[in-house]
PDB file of C-alpha atoms in Angstrom:
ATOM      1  CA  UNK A  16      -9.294   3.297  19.540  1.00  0.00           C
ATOM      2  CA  UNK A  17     -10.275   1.328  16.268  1.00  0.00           C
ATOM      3  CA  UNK A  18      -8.041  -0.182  14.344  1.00  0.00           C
ATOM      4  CA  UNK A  19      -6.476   1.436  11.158  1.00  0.00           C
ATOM      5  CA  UNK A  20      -8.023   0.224   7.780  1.00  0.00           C
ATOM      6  CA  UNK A  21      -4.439  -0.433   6.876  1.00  0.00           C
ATOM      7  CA  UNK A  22      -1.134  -1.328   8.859  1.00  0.00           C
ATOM      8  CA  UNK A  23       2.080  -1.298   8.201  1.00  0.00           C
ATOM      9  CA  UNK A  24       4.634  -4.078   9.167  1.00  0.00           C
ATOM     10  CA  UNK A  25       8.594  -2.299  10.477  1.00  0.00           C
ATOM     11  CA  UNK A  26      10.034  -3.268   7.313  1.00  0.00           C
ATOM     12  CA  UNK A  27       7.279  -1.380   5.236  1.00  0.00           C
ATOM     13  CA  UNK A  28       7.976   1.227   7.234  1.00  0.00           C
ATOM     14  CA  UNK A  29      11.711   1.350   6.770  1.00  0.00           C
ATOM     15  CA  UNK A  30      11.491   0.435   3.245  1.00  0.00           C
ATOM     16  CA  UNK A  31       8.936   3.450   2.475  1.00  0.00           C
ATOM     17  CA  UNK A  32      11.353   5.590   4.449  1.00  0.00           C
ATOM     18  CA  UNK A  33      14.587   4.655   2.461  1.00  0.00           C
ATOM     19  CA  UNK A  34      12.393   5.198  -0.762  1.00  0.00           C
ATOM     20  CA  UNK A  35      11.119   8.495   0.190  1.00  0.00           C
ATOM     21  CA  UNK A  36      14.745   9.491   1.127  1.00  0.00           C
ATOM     22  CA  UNK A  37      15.690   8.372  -1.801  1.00  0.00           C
ATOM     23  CA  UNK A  38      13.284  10.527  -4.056  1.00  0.00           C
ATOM     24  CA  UNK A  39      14.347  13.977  -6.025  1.00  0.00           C
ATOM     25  CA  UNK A  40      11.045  15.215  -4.807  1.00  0.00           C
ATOM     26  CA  UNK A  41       9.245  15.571  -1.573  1.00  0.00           C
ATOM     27  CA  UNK A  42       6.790  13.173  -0.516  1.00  0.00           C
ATOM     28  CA  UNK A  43       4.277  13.487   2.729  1.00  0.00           C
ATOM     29  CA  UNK A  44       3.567   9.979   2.713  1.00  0.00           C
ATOM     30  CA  UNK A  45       2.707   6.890   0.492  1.00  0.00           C
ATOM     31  CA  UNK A  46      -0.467   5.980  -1.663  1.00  0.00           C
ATOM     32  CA  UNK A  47      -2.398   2.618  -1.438  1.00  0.00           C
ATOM     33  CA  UNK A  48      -4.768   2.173  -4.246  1.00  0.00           C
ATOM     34  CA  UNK A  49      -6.262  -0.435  -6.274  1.00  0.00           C
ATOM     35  CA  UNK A  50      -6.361  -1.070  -9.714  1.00  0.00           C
ATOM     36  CA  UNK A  51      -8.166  -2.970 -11.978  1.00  0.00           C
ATOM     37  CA  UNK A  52      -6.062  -5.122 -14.290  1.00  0.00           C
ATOM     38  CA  UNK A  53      -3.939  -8.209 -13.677  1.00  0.00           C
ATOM     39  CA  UNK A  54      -5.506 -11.749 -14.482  1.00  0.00           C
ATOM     40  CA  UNK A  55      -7.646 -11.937 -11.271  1.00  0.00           C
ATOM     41  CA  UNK A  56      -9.186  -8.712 -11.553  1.00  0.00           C
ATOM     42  CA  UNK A  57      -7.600  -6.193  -9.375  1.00  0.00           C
ATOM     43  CA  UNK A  58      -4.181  -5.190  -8.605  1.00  0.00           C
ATOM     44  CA  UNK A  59      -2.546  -3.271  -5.634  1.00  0.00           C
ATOM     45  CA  UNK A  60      -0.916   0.479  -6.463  1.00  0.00           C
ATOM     46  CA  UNK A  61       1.506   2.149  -4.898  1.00  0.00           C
ATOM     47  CA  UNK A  62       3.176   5.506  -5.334  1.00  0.00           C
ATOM     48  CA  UNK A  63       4.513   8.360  -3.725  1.00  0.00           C
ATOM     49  CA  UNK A  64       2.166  11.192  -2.284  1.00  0.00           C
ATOM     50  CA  UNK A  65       3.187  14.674  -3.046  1.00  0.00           C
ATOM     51  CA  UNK A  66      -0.355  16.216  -1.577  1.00  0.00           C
ATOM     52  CA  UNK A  67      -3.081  14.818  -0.301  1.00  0.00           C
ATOM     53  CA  UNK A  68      -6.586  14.458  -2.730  1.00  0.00           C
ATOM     54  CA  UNK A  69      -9.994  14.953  -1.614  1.00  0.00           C
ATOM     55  CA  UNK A  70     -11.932  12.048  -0.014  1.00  0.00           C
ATOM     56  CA  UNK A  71      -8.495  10.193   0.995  1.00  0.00           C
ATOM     57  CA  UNK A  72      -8.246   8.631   4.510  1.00  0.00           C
ATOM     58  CA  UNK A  73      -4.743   9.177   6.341  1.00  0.00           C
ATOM     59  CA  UNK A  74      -3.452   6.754   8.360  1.00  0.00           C
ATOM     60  CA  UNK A  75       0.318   6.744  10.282  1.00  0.00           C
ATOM     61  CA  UNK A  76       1.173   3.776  10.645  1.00  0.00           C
ATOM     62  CA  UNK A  77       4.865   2.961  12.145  1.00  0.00           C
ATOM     63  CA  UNK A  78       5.818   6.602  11.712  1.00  0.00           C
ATOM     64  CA  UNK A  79       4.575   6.682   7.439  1.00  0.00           C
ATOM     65  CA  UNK A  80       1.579   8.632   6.512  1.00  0.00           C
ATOM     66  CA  UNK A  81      -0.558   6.040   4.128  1.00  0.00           C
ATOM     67  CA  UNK A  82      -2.809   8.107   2.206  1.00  0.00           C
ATOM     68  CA  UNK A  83      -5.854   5.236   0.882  1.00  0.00           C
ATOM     69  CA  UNK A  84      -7.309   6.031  -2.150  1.00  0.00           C
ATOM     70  CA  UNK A  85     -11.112   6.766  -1.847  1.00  0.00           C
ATOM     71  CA  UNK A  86     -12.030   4.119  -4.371  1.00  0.00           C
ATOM     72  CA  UNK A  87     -10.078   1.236  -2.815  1.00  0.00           C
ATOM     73  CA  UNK A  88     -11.149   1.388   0.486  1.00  0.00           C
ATOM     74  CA  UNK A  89     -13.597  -1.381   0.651  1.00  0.00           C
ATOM     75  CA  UNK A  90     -11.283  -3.309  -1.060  1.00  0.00           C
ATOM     76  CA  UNK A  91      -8.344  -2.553   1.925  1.00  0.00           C
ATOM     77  CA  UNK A  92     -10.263  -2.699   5.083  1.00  0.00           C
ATOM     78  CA  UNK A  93      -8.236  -5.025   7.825  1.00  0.00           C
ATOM     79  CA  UNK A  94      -4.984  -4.801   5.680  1.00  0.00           C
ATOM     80  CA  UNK A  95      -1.368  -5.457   6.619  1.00  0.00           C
ATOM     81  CA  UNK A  96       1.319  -3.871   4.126  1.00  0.00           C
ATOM     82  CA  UNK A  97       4.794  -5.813   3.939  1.00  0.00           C
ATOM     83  CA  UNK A  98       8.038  -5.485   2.686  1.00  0.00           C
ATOM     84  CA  UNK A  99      10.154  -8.482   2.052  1.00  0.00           C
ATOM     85  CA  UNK A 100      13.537  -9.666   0.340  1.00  0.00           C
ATOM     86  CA  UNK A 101      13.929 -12.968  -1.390  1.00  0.00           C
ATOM     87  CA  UNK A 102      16.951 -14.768  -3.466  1.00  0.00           C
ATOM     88  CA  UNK A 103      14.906 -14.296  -6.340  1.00  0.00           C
ATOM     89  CA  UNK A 104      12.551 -11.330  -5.759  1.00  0.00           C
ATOM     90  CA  UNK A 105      11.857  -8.609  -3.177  1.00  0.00           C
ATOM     91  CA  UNK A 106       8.376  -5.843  -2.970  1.00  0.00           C
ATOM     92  CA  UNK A 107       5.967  -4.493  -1.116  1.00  0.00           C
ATOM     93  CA  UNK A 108       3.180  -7.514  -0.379  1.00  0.00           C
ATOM     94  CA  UNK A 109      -0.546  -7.447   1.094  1.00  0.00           C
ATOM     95  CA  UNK A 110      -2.079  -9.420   3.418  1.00  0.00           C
ATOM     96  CA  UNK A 111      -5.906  -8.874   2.445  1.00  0.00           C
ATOM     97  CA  UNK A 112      -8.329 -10.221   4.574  1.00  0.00           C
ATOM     98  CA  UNK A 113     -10.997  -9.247   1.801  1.00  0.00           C
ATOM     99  CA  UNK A 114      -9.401 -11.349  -0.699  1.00  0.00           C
ATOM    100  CA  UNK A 115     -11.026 -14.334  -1.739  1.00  0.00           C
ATOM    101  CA  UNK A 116      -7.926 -15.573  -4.312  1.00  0.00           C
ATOM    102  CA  UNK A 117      -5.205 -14.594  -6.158  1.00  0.00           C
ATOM    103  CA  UNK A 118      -3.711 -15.200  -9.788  1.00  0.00           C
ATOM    104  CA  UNK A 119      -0.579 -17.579 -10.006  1.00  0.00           C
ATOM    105  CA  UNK A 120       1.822 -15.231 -10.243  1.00  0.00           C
ATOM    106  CA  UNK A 121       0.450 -13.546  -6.572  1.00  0.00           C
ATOM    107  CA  UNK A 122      -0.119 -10.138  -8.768  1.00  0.00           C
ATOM    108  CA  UNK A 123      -3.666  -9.608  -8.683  1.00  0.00           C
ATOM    109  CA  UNK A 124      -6.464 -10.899  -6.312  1.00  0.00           C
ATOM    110  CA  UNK A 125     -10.178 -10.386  -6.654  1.00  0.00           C
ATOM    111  CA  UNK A 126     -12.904 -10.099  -3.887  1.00  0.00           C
TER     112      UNK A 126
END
């Protein structure tokens, strides 16, 4: 079996859950995007999923449907979604093999 275009680590997965518990209206999964903008070029986007568009893959990944975005695809290929707490900061973060840098601030990336 190949592997997904994106994964999801355990804590993605439980963080997406809590969130989606958490929302006033249903969700069937998550959506991965990416958007242009941010000082390297491109920026990750996530949101909730209320239905899924035409053209998006769907992917479970530790028990979370990941609906990718039609447009970001090539830009998520080989992926690993994270979630992770810090003293000063906690989110979502991206492994991308595809990325070839990132801005200071770890924001934006470009290929």
């Amino acid at each position: 079996m190949p592997e997904p275009m994106i994964r999801m680590t355990d804590a993605a997965a439980e963080r997406v859950r809590h969130l989606m518990s958490l929302s006033e209206e249903p969700a069937i999964g998550l959506r991965v995007g990416v958007r242009t903008r941010g000082c390297s070029g491109l920026s990750y986007s996530v949101e909730y999923a209320k239905e899924r568009k035409p053209y998006e893959e769907a992917i479970e990944s530790n028990g979370v449907t990941v609906l990718i975005d039609p447009t970001a695809v090539m830009f998520l290929i080989g992926s690993v979604m994270d979630y992770r707490e810090g003293i000063f900061e906690s989110g979502f973060t991206f492994e991308n093999p595809n990325a070839k840098g990132t801005c200071g601030c770890g924001e934006s990336f470009h290929v």
